[in-house]
Every structure is written in C-alpha cells, then in structure tokens.
Coordinates of C-alpha atoms and ligand atoms in Angstrom, one line a residue:
M1 CA -23.0 63.3 -26.1
P2 CA -26.4 62.2 -25.1
Y3 CA -24.8 59.6 -22.7
V4 CA -23.6 62.4 -20.4
H5 CA -26.8 64.4 -20.5
D6 CA -29.0 61.1 -20.0
T7 CA -27.0 60.2 -16.8
L8 CA -27.4 63.8 -15.4
E9 CA -31.1 63.7 -16.1
R10 CA -31.4 60.4 -14.4
L11 CA -29.7 61.7 -11.4
R12 CA -31.9 64.7 -11.0
K13 CA -35.1 62.7 -11.2
S14 CA -33.8 59.8 -8.9
S15 CA -32.0 62.2 -6.3
P16 CA -34.3 65.2 -6.1
A17 CA -33.0 68.6 -4.4
Q18 CA -29.3 67.5 -4.5
T19 CA -28.0 70.4 -6.1
E20 CA -24.5 70.3 -4.9
F21 CA -24.2 66.8 -6.0
Y22 CA -25.5 67.5 -9.5
Q23 CA -22.9 70.3 -9.6
A24 CA -20.0 68.3 -8.7
A25 CA -21.3 65.2 -11.0
E26 CA -21.9 67.7 -14.1
E27 CA -18.3 69.2 -13.7
V28 CA -16.8 65.6 -13.7
L29 CA -19.2 64.2 -16.6
E30 CA -18.8 67.3 -18.7
C31 CA -14.9 66.9 -18.6
L32 CA -15.2 63.4 -19.6
R33 CA -16.4 63.8 -23.2
P34 CA -13.3 64.1 -24.8
L35 CA -12.2 60.9 -23.1
F36 CA -15.1 59.1 -24.2
Q37 CA -14.6 60.1 -27.8
H38 CA -10.8 58.9 -27.3
S39 CA -11.8 55.7 -25.3
P40 CA -15.5 54.6 -26.0
H41 CA -14.8 51.4 -24.1
Y42 CA -15.7 53.2 -20.9
L43 CA -19.1 53.5 -22.0
D44 CA -19.5 49.8 -22.8
H45 CA -18.8 49.0 -19.2
S46 CA -21.5 51.5 -18.0
I47 CA -19.0 52.9 -16.0
I48 CA -20.6 56.4 -15.7
E49 CA -23.9 55.2 -14.5
R50 CA -22.0 52.8 -11.9
I51 CA -19.6 55.7 -10.8
V52 CA -22.2 58.4 -9.9
E53 CA -24.1 55.7 -7.6
P54 CA -22.7 55.1 -4.1
E55 CA -22.1 51.7 -3.3
R56 CA -23.8 52.1 -0.1
Q57 CA -25.5 54.9 2.0
I58 CA -26.0 54.7 5.6
M59 CA -28.5 57.2 7.2
F60 CA -29.0 57.2 11.1
R61 CA -30.7 58.9 14.0
I62 CA -28.6 60.5 16.6
C63 CA -29.9 61.1 20.0
W64 CA -28.0 62.6 22.8
T65 CA -28.8 64.5 25.7
D66 CA -27.7 68.4 26.1
D67 CA -26.4 70.2 29.4
A68 CA -29.8 71.3 30.3
G69 CA -31.1 67.4 30.0
K70 CA -32.9 67.8 27.1
V71 CA -32.9 64.9 24.3
Q72 CA -31.6 66.4 21.1
V73 CA -32.0 64.6 17.6
N74 CA -29.7 64.8 14.9
K75 CA -29.2 63.1 11.3
G76 CA -26.2 61.0 10.5
Y77 CA -24.7 60.1 7.2
R78 CA -22.0 57.8 6.0
V79 CA -21.9 57.6 2.1
Q80 CA -19.5 54.8 1.1
F81 CA -19.0 55.7 -2.5
N82 CA -16.7 53.8 -4.5
S83 CA -14.2 51.2 -3.1
A84 CA -12.4 50.1 -6.5
L85 CA -9.0 51.6 -5.3
G86 CA -8.9 50.7 -1.7
P87 CA -11.1 51.3 1.6
Y88 CA -13.4 54.0 1.6
K89 CA -11.6 57.2 3.0
G90 CA -12.9 60.6 3.6
G91 CA -13.9 63.0 6.4
L92 CA -16.8 63.6 8.6
R93 CA -18.4 67.1 8.7
F94 CA -20.7 68.5 11.5
H95 CA -22.5 71.6 10.4
P96 CA -26.1 72.6 10.4
S97 CA -26.2 73.0 6.6
V98 CA -25.2 69.2 6.0
T99 CA -28.0 67.2 4.0
S100 CA -27.5 63.7 2.3
G101 CA -26.9 65.9 -0.9
T102 CA -24.0 67.5 0.7
I103 CA -22.4 64.4 1.9
K104 CA -23.1 62.9 -1.6
F105 CA -21.1 65.6 -3.4
L106 CA -18.3 65.3 -1.0
G107 CA -18.0 61.7 -1.4
F108 CA -18.3 61.8 -5.1
E109 CA -15.4 64.5 -5.5
Q110 CA -13.4 62.4 -2.9
I111 CA -13.4 59.3 -5.2
F112 CA -11.3 61.3 -7.9
K113 CA -9.0 63.1 -5.3
N114 CA -8.1 59.9 -3.8
A115 CA -7.3 58.5 -7.1
L116 CA -5.0 61.3 -7.8
T117 CA -3.0 60.8 -4.8
G118 CA -2.0 57.7 -6.4
L119 CA -2.4 55.9 -3.1
P120 CA -4.8 52.8 -2.5
I121 CA -7.9 54.7 -1.2
G122 CA -11.5 54.5 -2.2
G123 CA -13.9 57.5 -1.9
G124 CA -16.3 58.0 1.1
K125 CA -17.7 61.1 3.2
G126 CA -20.0 61.1 6.2
G127 CA -21.3 63.7 8.8
S128 CA -24.3 65.1 10.8
D129 CA -26.6 68.1 10.8
F130 CA -25.3 68.8 14.4
D131 CA -24.1 72.4 15.0
P132 CA -20.9 72.3 17.3
K133 CA -21.1 76.2 17.7
G134 CA -21.8 77.3 21.3
R135 CA -21.8 73.4 22.6
S136 CA -19.8 72.8 25.7
D137 CA -17.1 70.0 25.7
G138 CA -19.4 67.7 27.3
E139 CA -22.1 68.1 24.8
I140 CA -19.6 67.7 22.0
M141 CA -18.5 64.4 23.6
R142 CA -22.0 62.9 24.2
F143 CA -23.0 63.9 20.7
C144 CA -19.7 62.3 19.1
Q145 CA -20.3 59.1 21.4
A146 CA -23.9 58.8 20.1
F147 CA -22.8 59.3 16.5
M148 CA -20.2 56.7 16.7
A149 CA -22.6 54.2 18.6
E150 CA -24.0 53.6 15.3
L151 CA -21.3 54.4 12.8
Y152 CA -18.7 52.0 14.4
R153 CA -20.4 48.9 12.8
H154 CA -19.9 50.2 9.5
I155 CA -16.4 51.1 9.7
G156 CA -13.0 49.4 10.2
P157 CA -9.2 50.0 9.2
T158 CA -9.4 48.0 6.0
T159 CA -13.1 48.9 5.1
D160 CA -13.8 52.6 5.9
V161 CA -11.6 54.9 7.7
P162 CA -13.2 58.6 8.3
A163 CA -11.3 61.5 9.1
G164 CA -12.1 65.3 10.1
D165 CA -13.8 67.9 7.9
I166 CA -15.7 71.2 8.8
G167 CA -16.5 71.0 12.4
V168 CA -14.7 67.9 13.1
G169 CA -11.0 68.4 14.5
G170 CA -8.8 66.9 16.7
R171 CA -11.2 67.1 19.8
E172 CA -14.1 65.5 18.0
I173 CA -11.7 62.8 16.4
G174 CA -10.4 62.0 20.1
Y175 CA -14.1 61.5 21.3
L176 CA -14.9 59.4 18.4
Y177 CA -12.1 57.2 18.6
G178 CA -12.4 56.8 22.4
Q179 CA -16.1 55.6 21.7
Y180 CA -15.0 53.2 18.9
K181 CA -12.3 51.6 21.3
R182 CA -15.0 51.1 23.9
L183 CA -17.5 49.6 21.8
T184 CA -15.1 47.3 19.8
G185 CA -12.3 46.7 22.3
R186 CA -9.8 47.3 19.5
Y187 CA -7.0 49.8 19.2
E188 CA -6.7 50.0 15.6
G189 CA -6.4 52.8 12.8
V190 CA -9.8 53.4 12.2
L191 CA -9.7 57.2 12.2
T192 CA -7.2 59.4 10.8
G193 CA -6.2 62.9 12.4
K194 CA -5.7 61.3 15.8
G195 CA -3.7 62.9 18.6
L196 CA 0.1 62.4 18.1
D197 CA 0.4 60.3 21.4
W198 CA -2.3 57.8 20.3
G199 CA -1.7 56.9 16.5
G200 CA -1.9 60.2 14.8
S201 CA 0.8 61.2 12.1
I202 CA 3.1 64.2 12.5
G203 CA 2.1 66.6 9.8
R204 CA -1.6 65.6 9.3
K205 CA -3.2 68.5 11.0
E206 CA -0.8 70.8 8.6
A207 CA -1.4 68.7 5.5
T208 CA -4.2 70.1 3.7
G209 CA -3.4 73.6 3.9
Y210 CA 0.2 73.0 3.3
G211 CA -0.7 70.9 0.3
A212 CA -2.6 73.7 -1.2
V213 CA 0.5 75.8 -1.1
Y214 CA 2.6 73.3 -2.5
F215 CA 0.1 72.7 -5.3
A216 CA 0.2 76.6 -6.0
Q217 CA 3.9 76.8 -6.2
N218 CA 3.8 73.8 -8.5
M219 CA 1.6 75.6 -10.8
L220 CA 3.5 79.0 -10.6
E221 CA 6.7 77.1 -11.1
A222 CA 5.5 75.5 -14.4
R223 CA 4.8 79.2 -15.7
G224 CA 8.3 80.4 -14.3
K225 CA 7.1 82.0 -11.4
T226 CA 7.0 81.7 -7.6
L227 CA 4.9 82.5 -4.5
E228 CA 7.6 84.8 -2.9
G229 CA 6.6 88.2 -2.1
K230 CA 3.0 87.6 -3.5
T231 CA 0.2 88.9 -1.6
C232 CA -2.4 86.4 -0.9
L233 CA -6.1 86.1 -0.2
V234 CA -7.4 83.3 2.2
S235 CA -10.7 82.5 3.3
G236 CA -11.7 80.3 6.2
A237 CA -10.4 80.5 9.5
G238 CA -10.2 76.6 10.5
N239 CA -7.8 73.9 10.0
V240 CA -7.0 74.3 6.1
A241 CA -7.0 78.1 6.4
I242 CA -4.7 78.3 9.2
Y243 CA -2.1 76.0 7.8
T244 CA -2.4 77.6 4.5
I245 CA -1.4 80.8 6.0
E246 CA 1.5 79.2 7.7
K247 CA 3.1 77.6 4.9
L248 CA 2.4 80.8 2.8
Y249 CA 4.7 82.5 5.3
E250 CA 7.4 80.0 4.9
M251 CA 7.4 80.5 1.1
G252 CA 7.9 84.0 1.5
A253 CA 4.4 85.3 0.6
R254 CA 2.0 87.7 2.6
P255 CA -1.4 86.3 3.4
I256 CA -3.5 89.5 4.1
T257 CA -7.1 87.8 5.0
C258 CA -9.2 85.2 6.5
S259 CA -12.8 84.7 7.3
D260 CA -15.3 82.8 9.3
S261 CA -19.0 82.4 9.1
R262 CA -19.5 85.8 10.6
G263 CA -17.1 88.2 8.7
T264 CA -13.9 88.7 6.9
L265 CA -10.6 90.1 8.3
H266 CA -8.1 91.9 6.3
D267 CA -4.7 92.8 7.9
P268 CA -2.6 94.5 5.0
R269 CA 0.4 93.9 7.2
G270 CA 0.0 90.1 7.1
I271 CA -2.4 88.1 9.4
D272 CA -0.8 87.5 12.9
L273 CA -0.7 83.8 12.6
D274 CA 0.0 83.0 16.3
L275 CA -3.1 85.4 17.3
L276 CA -5.4 83.6 14.7
K277 CA -4.3 80.1 16.2
E278 CA -5.2 81.4 19.8
L279 CA -8.4 82.9 18.5
K280 CA -9.6 79.8 16.5
E281 CA -7.8 76.8 17.8
V282 CA -7.9 77.6 21.6
K283 CA -10.7 80.2 22.3
R284 CA -13.0 79.3 19.5
A285 CA -13.8 82.9 19.2
S286 CA -15.0 85.4 16.5
L287 CA -12.3 87.0 14.2
E288 CA -13.7 90.4 15.2
A289 CA -11.5 89.8 18.5
Y290 CA -8.5 90.1 16.4
L291 CA -9.2 94.0 16.0
E292 CA -8.5 94.5 19.7
H293 CA -4.8 93.3 19.2
H294 CA -4.4 95.0 15.8
S295 CA -6.0 98.4 15.2
E296 CA -4.6 98.7 11.6
A297 CA -6.6 95.5 10.6
S298 CA -10.4 95.8 9.3
Y299 CA -13.2 93.5 9.7
I300 CA -16.3 93.3 7.6
P301 CA -19.4 91.6 8.7
V302 CA -21.2 89.3 6.4
G303 CA -24.3 91.7 6.5
E304 CA -22.0 94.3 4.6
Y305 CA -20.7 91.7 1.9
P306 CA -21.6 92.6 -1.7
E307 CA -24.9 91.0 -2.9
D308 CA -23.4 88.9 -5.5
G309 CA -20.5 87.5 -3.5
H310 CA -18.0 87.7 -0.5
A311 CA -16.0 90.5 0.6
V312 CA -12.8 88.5 0.8
W313 CA -12.2 88.3 -2.9
R314 CA -12.9 91.9 -3.8
I315 CA -9.5 92.9 -1.9
K316 CA -6.7 93.2 -4.4
A317 CA -4.0 90.5 -4.2
D318 CA -1.8 88.2 -6.3
A319 CA -3.1 84.8 -5.3
A320 CA -6.0 83.4 -3.6
F321 CA -6.7 80.4 -1.3
P322 CA -10.4 79.6 -0.9
C323 CA -10.2 77.4 2.3
A324 CA -13.9 77.6 4.1
T325 CA -16.7 76.0 2.1
Q326 CA -18.5 75.1 -1.1
N327 CA -19.8 77.8 -3.5
E328 CA -18.0 80.7 -1.5
L329 CA -16.4 82.2 -4.6
T330 CA -19.2 83.5 -7.2
A331 CA -18.9 84.7 -10.9
G332 CA -19.1 88.1 -9.7
D333 CA -16.0 87.4 -7.3
A334 CA -14.1 85.9 -10.1
E335 CA -14.7 88.8 -12.4
V336 CA -13.3 91.1 -9.5
L337 CA -10.4 89.0 -8.7
L338 CA -9.3 88.8 -12.6
K339 CA -9.9 92.6 -12.8
N340 CA -7.8 93.1 -10.1
G341 CA -4.8 90.9 -11.6
I342 CA -5.2 87.5 -9.6
T343 CA -2.8 85.2 -11.1
C344 CA -3.3 82.0 -9.1
I345 CA -6.0 80.4 -7.3
S346 CA -5.4 77.0 -5.3
E347 CA -8.6 75.7 -3.6
G348 CA -7.9 74.3 0.0
A349 CA -11.8 73.8 0.3
N350 CA -14.0 71.4 -1.7
M351 CA -15.9 72.9 -4.6
P352 CA -15.5 76.5 -3.3
S353 CA -16.0 78.1 -6.6
T354 CA -19.4 78.1 -8.7
A355 CA -19.4 76.4 -11.9
D356 CA -19.7 80.1 -13.3
A357 CA -16.6 81.1 -11.6
V358 CA -14.5 78.2 -12.5
D359 CA -15.4 79.0 -16.3
R360 CA -14.3 82.5 -15.9
F361 CA -10.9 81.4 -14.4
L362 CA -10.3 78.8 -17.2
E363 CA -11.4 81.2 -19.8
A364 CA -8.7 83.8 -18.5
R365 CA -6.0 80.9 -18.4
I366 CA -4.8 81.9 -14.9
A367 CA -3.2 79.2 -12.8
Y368 CA -6.2 77.4 -11.4
G369 CA -6.0 74.2 -8.9
P370 CA -9.4 72.7 -8.5
G371 CA -10.0 71.5 -4.8
K372 CA -9.9 67.7 -5.7
A373 CA -6.4 68.2 -6.8
A374 CA -5.0 71.1 -4.7
N375 CA -6.5 69.9 -1.5
A376 CA -5.4 66.3 -1.8
G377 CA -2.8 66.6 0.6
G378 CA -5.1 66.0 3.5
V379 CA -6.4 62.9 2.5
A380 CA -3.0 61.7 1.4
T381 CA -1.4 62.4 4.8
S382 CA -4.2 60.3 6.2
Q383 CA -3.2 57.5 4.1
L384 CA 0.2 57.8 5.6
E385 CA -1.2 57.9 8.9
M386 CA -3.0 54.4 8.0
A387 CA 0.3 53.2 7.0
Q388 CA 2.0 54.1 10.2
N389 CA -0.7 52.5 12.1
S390 CA -0.7 49.2 10.4
S391 CA 3.1 49.1 10.7
M392 CA 2.8 50.3 14.4
E393 CA 5.4 53.1 13.5
Q394 CA 5.5 56.9 13.8
W395 CA 7.3 58.6 11.1
P396 CA 9.5 62.0 11.7
L397 CA 8.0 65.3 10.4
E398 CA 10.8 65.4 7.5
K399 CA 9.8 62.1 6.2
V400 CA 5.8 62.8 6.0
D401 CA 6.3 66.4 4.6
A402 CA 8.9 65.1 1.8
K403 CA 6.2 62.6 1.0
L404 CA 3.3 65.2 0.9
K405 CA 5.5 67.4 -1.3
E406 CA 6.3 64.6 -3.5
I407 CA 2.4 63.8 -3.7
M408 CA 1.4 67.0 -4.5
A409 CA 4.2 67.7 -7.4
N410 CA 3.0 64.0 -8.8
I411 CA -0.8 65.3 -8.5
H412 CA 0.2 68.5 -10.3
Q413 CA 2.0 66.7 -12.9
Q414 CA -0.5 64.2 -13.7
C415 CA -3.3 66.9 -14.2
A416 CA -1.0 68.9 -16.3
D417 CA 0.0 66.0 -18.6
T418 CA -3.4 64.9 -18.9
A419 CA -4.8 68.4 -19.8
E420 CA -2.0 68.7 -22.4
E421 CA -3.0 65.2 -23.7
F422 CA -6.4 66.4 -24.4
G423 CA -5.4 69.5 -26.1
E424 CA -6.0 71.9 -23.2
P425 CA -2.7 72.4 -21.2
T426 CA -3.9 75.1 -18.8
N427 CA -7.0 73.4 -17.8
L428 CA -6.2 71.5 -14.6
V429 CA -9.9 70.9 -14.4
L430 CA -10.2 68.7 -17.2
G431 CA -6.8 67.1 -16.2
A432 CA -7.8 66.3 -12.7
N433 CA -11.3 64.9 -13.7
I434 CA -9.8 62.7 -16.5
A435 CA -6.8 61.3 -14.8
G436 CA -8.8 60.8 -11.6
F437 CA -11.5 58.9 -13.6
R438 CA -9.4 56.8 -15.6
K439 CA -7.7 55.3 -12.6
V440 CA -11.1 54.3 -11.0
A441 CA -12.9 53.5 -14.1
D442 CA -9.9 50.9 -15.1
A443 CA -10.0 49.4 -11.6
M444 CA -13.6 49.0 -12.0
I445 CA -13.5 47.2 -15.6
D446 CA -10.7 45.0 -14.0
Q447 CA -12.9 43.9 -11.1
G448 CA -15.7 43.0 -13.0
V449 CA -19.4 43.8 -12.4
V450 CA -19.6 44.1 -8.6
Ligands
NDP1 P1 -13.0 73.9 9.9 O1 -14.3 73.7 10.4 O2 -11.8 73.6 10.7 O3 -12.9 75.3 9.4 C1 -14.1 75.8 8.3 C2 -13.7 77.3 8.5 O4 -14.8 77.8 7.3 C3 -14.4 78.1 9.7 O5 -13.6 79.3 9.6 C4 -15.6 78.5 9.5 O6 -16.2 79.4 10.2 C5 -15.7 78.8 8.1 N1 -17.0 78.2 7.2 C6 -17.7 77.1 7.2 N2 -18.6 77.0 6.9 C7 -18.9 78.3 6.3 C8 -20.1 78.7 5.8 N3 -21.2 78.2 5.4 N4 -19.9 80.3 5.4 C9 -18.8 80.8 5.8 N5 -17.9 80.4 6.5 C10 -17.9 79.0 7.0 O7 -13.0 73.1 8.4 P2 -11.8 72.7 7.7 O8 -10.7 73.9 7.6 O9 -11.2 71.4 7.9 O10 -12.6 72.5 6.0 C11 -12.7 73.7 5.3 C12 -12.7 73.2 3.8 O11 -11.5 72.4 3.4 C13 -14.2 72.4 3.6 O12 -14.3 72.7 2.6 C14 -13.5 71.0 3.7 O13 -14.2 70.0 3.1 C15 -12.1 71.3 3.0 N6 -11.1 70.2 3.1 C16 -10.7 69.8 4.5 C17 -9.8 68.8 4.8 C18 -9.2 68.7 6.1 O14 -8.1 68.0 6.1 N7 -9.7 69.1 6.9 C19 -9.3 68.0 3.5 C20 -9.6 68.5 2.1 C21 -10.7 69.6 2.1 P3 -16.8 79.4 11.8 O15 -15.6 79.3 12.5 O16 -17.6 80.5 11.9 O17 -17.7 78.1 11.8

C-alpha cells in the first residue's frame, strides 16, 4: 500500500536519525494495512499523517549545580503526542541514552497503549539525558527541581500528567512534585506515582509488573494453560522487573533471572526477592552483590554476553518477561528462546524485542504479548490515581488490584478479538495496533481537523 510506505519515507526525511521512532511507527503502520483495506475512510481523513506527528514537542535546557559546585547542563523533553482521548499521559525517563527520538518513540507507543486501557487518556512522554547513576540525593533533587522549573508551565491535572519511567521512581516524583507545588501553589494531581501519604495510589508502584504477569496469565488461559510451575526469565532489576517477579511467585511460577545495565543474575532456585529489593530499591547497588548471599547463583557481566544478543535469553525456561529497555531481545535471542521451548513472552518494557525478534515469535505462534498491551497496567493504574486525586479519595488495594486485573483481561480480549476479526487469531501485535488505532482515529474524526 503506497500510502503507508510514503508516510514512513516522509518521516525518515523529516525526522532524521530517529531510528527507534521509525521502528515503532513502522510496526504500527504495517499492522494497519488490512484495516485500511476494510475501512478506507481512515485514509480520507489523513489520520495516519496526523497520528505520526506529535501535537506539540517541548525541548528545553536544564541547568543545575552538582555537589562540587560545577554547573551541569542537560536536555529536557516533553512530547505531547495525541490528546484525542484525554489529557496527555506518559512517563518521564532520565537516562544518558535519551534523545528526542527516544521520547518520540515512547510517546507514539503510549497513544495506542493508553487507548487500549479503555480509559480517557491521551499519549505523551518526556525525559532527559541526565544520568542519575552515582549522583547524591542532593544532586538528584536539584536536577529534578531544575527540570520542573521549565516543565511546570506545560503540564496540569487536566492537560498533561507525567509519571515515572527508567530512572524516575518514587524519589524523583517526590522532588518533581515538591517543585511543581512551590512554583504553582497548587496541590493537585499533576504527576502520578506519588507517595501514598500525599496523593499516590496504593498499587501504582506494583501495577506495571503485576499487569504484565496478568497479561501472560490471560494469554496462557486462552490456550488452556497457566503460569503455575513455570520457570521464568525476567530482564531488568528496576520497578517493572521487581514487581513482575513478585507477582510470578504469587502465581506459583519460578522467576530465575534478572539483569541490570552491568550484567545478568541467574539463580536456578528462584530470585531472592527480598534481597533484590534491598539491593535495588534501598542500596541502589549492582546485582553482583547478590552473590555474597547466594553462592548457588551465577552472574554474567555484560562483557561476556553473546555477540548477537543478551545472556538472559540464553537460559532455558518456559516463559520470558523482558522488563529493562528497548531492543534488548534480538533475533538471535528469539531463536535460542524458541529452540529452548519458550511458550510465552509478555513484555513489561516498551518495545524490548527488535522487529526481527517479533517476526520470529509471530511465525512460531507462541503466546506473545507486545509491550503496548502487556505493560499497560502501569498507565491504567496511573489513571486510577488521577481519578482518586480528583475525588480526593484513596482506594484500598483490593479495589485497585481488581480494576487492574479487569483492565488487563479487557485489553487481552480486545487484542485477541481484533486479531481474530482480521484473520490472524494468534497475532496480538496486529490486534493491539488495530484496536488501539481505531479508538484514537475514530475520536480524531469525531473532533474534526484540529
Ligand atoms: P527502572 O529505572 O526502575 O529500571 C530499569 C532497569 O533496566 C534497571 O535494572 C536498569 O539497570 C535496566 N536498564 C535500563 N536501561 C538499560 C540498558 N540500556 N541496558 C541494560 N539494562 C538497562 O525502570 P522501569 O522498571 O520503570 O522501566 C523498565 C521498562 O519498563 C522501560 O522500558 C519502561 O519504558 C517500561 N515501562 C515502565 C513503566 C512504569 O510504570 N515504570 C510503565 C510501562 C512501561 P540499572 O539499574 O543498572 O540502571
């Protein structure tokens, strides 16, 4: 279909070097071909040209002073991608690899993910190339304050509500919120992932990981199976990975790995979750320190990874949960996983599998849950936090968790039904992209050319 091809070509010319963004856009647009054949009216409204273009992109300078008194300068971004379904919603990422292309890819994915939740939220994303590693609490605070000193004028509880992502957890959200309050004088739900004593939702911290496990369970149940007794690989050792591991244990599965930017940990008896939380949430230490407590575990440093992929995916298991970062699972990894008999992959991270790896999983017809569906539990619970803030309530865990479970089951059902409708019942990538797109596109058509 020349239309899809031309749009992608135009993007390559107009946004040079944003390779992750093209990867995300190409996946979505390629999946939409059968929809356009079936419903060509989407082409009449130039929806795809409009949907790949952010409504607004804000880029700013962040100046702050480090502990040595030196002035540091970083780049800041907020991409307000699409507000057809509600206020812009999406996290902030602080990582040295962040560029405008990274934020654009994440914001683009967020549009469809948020649509799949069925909640009234549009898509946005932001962040900075700031590296929090090795920085003192004081430096983190000063950086967050400087970041918010610019961002505050562009966000608000009914316009744009950021949350956390890589490098932005409870501590950073606290500093960002404090600065927003100081600058505006308003105590309002402008960020999610807040502390439980000052507007946060019970269950938000756990929601992305728990949701990815619920999604895996939904996919397996549709095939007459469960997670019980399954050996699982998890990558990452941050917010999403930790609560994926926690929920896997609750489901009777055995998570045997986790990883960070320095290496991979393999504990065949099952990851010691309390120790992992202490190392990562409290001490912010390397995973290598785990070996001081568990001599049966092994640690593979990044330097010893296979040339064509990641050590974590070379370990034999039944299910895999990529929960670290984009493109962390290659075609080479996918081939080894499939050879080792993997039956289920549920993505906690955003776009963790390369396009070639996704093709391998789809060809093998295993249960494969793409990130924009499988990790939507985090943003869904963020929206529940917004609802609690606007009614000045705090709901109990049972209520939040029941809603999360229901939302994940609905997302799975929508993806499966849409995949079936378009004649590829096991292809949840197609199902997620078409189902998410249709909601946003229909709202854009209803709201006219704006
Ligand atoms: P955290 O910062 O809490 O954890 C990220 C983990 O991944 C850390 O263990 C980090 O290692 C590792 N990691 C990050 N970048 C790299 C890299 N380039 N190479 C190897 N390891 C890396 O982030 P989250 O857990 O919040 O986010 C993880 C993923 O989940 C991201 O893709 C994010 O976009 C996605 N996501 C997060 C949501 C949320 O609610 N937080 C919601 C939906 C998706 P180290 O500790 O060494 O830095």
